[in-house]
mmCIF file of C-alpha atoms in Angstrom:
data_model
loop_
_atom_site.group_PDB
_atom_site.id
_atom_site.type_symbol
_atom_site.label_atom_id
_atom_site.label_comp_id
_atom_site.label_asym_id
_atom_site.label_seq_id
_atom_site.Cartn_x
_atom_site.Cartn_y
_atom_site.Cartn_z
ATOM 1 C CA UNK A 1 144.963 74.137 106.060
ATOM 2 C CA UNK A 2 144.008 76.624 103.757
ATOM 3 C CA UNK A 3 142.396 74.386 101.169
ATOM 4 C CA UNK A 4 140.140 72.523 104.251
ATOM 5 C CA UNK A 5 139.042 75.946 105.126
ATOM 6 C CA UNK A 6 137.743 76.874 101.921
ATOM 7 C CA UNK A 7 135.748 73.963 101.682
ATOM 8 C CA UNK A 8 134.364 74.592 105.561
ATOM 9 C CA UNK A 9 133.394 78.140 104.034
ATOM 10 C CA UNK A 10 131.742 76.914 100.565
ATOM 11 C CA UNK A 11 129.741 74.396 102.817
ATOM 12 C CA UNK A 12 128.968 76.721 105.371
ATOM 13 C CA UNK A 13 127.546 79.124 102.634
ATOM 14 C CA UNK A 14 125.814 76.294 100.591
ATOM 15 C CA UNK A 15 124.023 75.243 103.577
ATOM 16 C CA UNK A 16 122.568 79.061 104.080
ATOM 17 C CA UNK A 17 121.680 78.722 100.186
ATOM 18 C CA UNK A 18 119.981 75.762 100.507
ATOM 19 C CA UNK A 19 118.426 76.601 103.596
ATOM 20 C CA UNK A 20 116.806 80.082 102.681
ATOM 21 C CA UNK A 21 115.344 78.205 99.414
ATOM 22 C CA UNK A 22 113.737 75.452 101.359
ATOM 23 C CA UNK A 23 111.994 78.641 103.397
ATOM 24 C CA UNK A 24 108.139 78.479 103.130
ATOM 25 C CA UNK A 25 106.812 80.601 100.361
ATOM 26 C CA UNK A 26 103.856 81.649 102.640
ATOM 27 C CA UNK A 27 105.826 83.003 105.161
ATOM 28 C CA UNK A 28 107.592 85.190 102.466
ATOM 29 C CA UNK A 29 104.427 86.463 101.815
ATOM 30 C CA UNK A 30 104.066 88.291 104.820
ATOM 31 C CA UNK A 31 107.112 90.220 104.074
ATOM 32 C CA UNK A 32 106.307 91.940 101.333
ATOM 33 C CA UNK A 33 104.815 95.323 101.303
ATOM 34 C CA UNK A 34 101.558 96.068 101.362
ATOM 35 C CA UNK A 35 100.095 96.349 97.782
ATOM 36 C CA UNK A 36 97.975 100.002 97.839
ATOM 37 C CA UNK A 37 94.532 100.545 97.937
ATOM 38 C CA UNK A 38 92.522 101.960 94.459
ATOM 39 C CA UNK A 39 92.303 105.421 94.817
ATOM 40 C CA UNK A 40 89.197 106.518 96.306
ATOM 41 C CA UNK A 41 86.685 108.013 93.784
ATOM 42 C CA UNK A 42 85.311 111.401 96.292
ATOM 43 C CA UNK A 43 82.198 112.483 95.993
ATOM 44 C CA UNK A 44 80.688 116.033 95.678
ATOM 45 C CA UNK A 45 78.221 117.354 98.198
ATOM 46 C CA UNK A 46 75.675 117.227 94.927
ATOM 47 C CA UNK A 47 76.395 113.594 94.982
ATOM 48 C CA UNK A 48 78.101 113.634 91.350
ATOM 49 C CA UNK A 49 81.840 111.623 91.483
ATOM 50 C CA UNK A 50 84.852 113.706 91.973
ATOM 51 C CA UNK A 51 86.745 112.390 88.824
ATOM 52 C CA UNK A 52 83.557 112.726 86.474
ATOM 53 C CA UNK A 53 83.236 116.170 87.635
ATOM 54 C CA UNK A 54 86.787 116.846 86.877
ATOM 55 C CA UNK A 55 86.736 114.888 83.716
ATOM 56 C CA UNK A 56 83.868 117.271 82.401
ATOM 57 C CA UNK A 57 85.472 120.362 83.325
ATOM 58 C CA UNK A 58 88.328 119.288 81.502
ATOM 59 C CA UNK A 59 86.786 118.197 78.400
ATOM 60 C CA UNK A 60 84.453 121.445 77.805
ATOM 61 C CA UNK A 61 88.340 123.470 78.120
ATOM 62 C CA UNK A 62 89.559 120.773 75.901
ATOM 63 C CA UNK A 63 86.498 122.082 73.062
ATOM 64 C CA UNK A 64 87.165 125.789 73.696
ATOM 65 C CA UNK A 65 90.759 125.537 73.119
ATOM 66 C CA UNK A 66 90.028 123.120 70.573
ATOM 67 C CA UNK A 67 87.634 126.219 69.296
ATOM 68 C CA UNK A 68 90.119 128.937 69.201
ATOM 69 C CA UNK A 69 93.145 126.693 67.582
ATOM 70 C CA UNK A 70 90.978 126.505 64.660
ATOM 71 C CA UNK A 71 89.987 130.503 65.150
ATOM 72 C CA UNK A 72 93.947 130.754 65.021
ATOM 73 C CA UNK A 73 94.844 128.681 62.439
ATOM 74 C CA UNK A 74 92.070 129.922 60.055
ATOM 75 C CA UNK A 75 93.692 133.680 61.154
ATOM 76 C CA UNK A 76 97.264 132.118 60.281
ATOM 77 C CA UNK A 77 96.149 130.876 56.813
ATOM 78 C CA UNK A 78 94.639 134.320 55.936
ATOM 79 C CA UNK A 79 97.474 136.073 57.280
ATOM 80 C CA UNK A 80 100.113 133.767 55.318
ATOM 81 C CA UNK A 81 98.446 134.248 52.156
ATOM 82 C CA UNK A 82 98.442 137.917 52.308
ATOM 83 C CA UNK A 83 102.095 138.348 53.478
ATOM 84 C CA UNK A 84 103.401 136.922 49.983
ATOM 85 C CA UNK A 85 106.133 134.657 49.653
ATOM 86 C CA UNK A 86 109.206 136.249 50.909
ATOM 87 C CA UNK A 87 108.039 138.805 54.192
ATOM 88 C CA UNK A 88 106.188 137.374 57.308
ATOM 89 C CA UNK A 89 104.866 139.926 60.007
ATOM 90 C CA UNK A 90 106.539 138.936 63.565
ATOM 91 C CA UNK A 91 102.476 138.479 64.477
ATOM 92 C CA UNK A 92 101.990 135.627 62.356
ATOM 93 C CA UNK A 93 105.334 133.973 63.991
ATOM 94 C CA UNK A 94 103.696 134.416 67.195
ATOM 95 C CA UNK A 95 100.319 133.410 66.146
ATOM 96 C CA UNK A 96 101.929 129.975 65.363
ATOM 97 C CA UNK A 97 103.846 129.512 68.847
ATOM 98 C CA UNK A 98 100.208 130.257 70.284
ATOM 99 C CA UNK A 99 98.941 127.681 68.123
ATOM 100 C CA UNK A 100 101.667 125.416 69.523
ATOM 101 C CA UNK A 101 100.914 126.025 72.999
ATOM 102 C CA UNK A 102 96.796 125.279 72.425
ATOM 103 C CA UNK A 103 97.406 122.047 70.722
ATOM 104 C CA UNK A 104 99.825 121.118 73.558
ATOM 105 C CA UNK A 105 97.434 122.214 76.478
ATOM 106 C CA UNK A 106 94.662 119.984 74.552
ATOM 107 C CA UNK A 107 97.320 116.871 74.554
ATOM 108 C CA UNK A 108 98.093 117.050 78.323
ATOM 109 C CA UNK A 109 94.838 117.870 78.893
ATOM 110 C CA UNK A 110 93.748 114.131 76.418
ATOM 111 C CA UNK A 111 97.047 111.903 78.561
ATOM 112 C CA UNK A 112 95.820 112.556 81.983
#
């Protein structure tokens, strides 16, 4: 009895199989989610795109800080060469961890 119900069970679950792969493909369709829409590009009461006004913005930051990292590092290179080989002033340790911080600003700023 045991063995004829196994077989009642497989054929019970191979019918299921089969019938959920004969299913129409179009009606599957209308299950799925909803695919979103492109964001919206906003414009500006000047009439200038949202985006290309932020884009702008951020590149003119991106060329200041891009204008005081060489300011810095110029500063740094001075400031190494005078220290001498062995002694290095706490301000030129900082002055590189502010250089750090400008180049990393400038990469988020170039992956968005």
């Amino acid at each position: 009895m045991g063995h004829s119900r196994r077989i009642a069970i497989l054929s019970v679950i191979g019918s299921v199989s089969v019938a959920a792969a004969a299913q129409d493909p179009q009606e599957d369709q209308n299950h799925r989610l909803p695919i979103p829409e492109i964001e919206r590009d906003d414009k500006l009461p000047n009439g200038k795109s949202r985006k290309d006004a932020i884009a702008q913005q951020e590149h003119q930051q991106s060329l200041k800080d891009a204008e005081q990292l060489v300011t810095l590092s110029q500063q740094l290179k001075d400031e190494l060469q005078k220290a001498g080989n062995y002694v290095v002033p706490l301000a030129t340790v900082k002055k590189t961890e502010e250089i750090e911080k400008l180049a990393r600003r400038i990469r988020g700023r170039l992956k968005s």
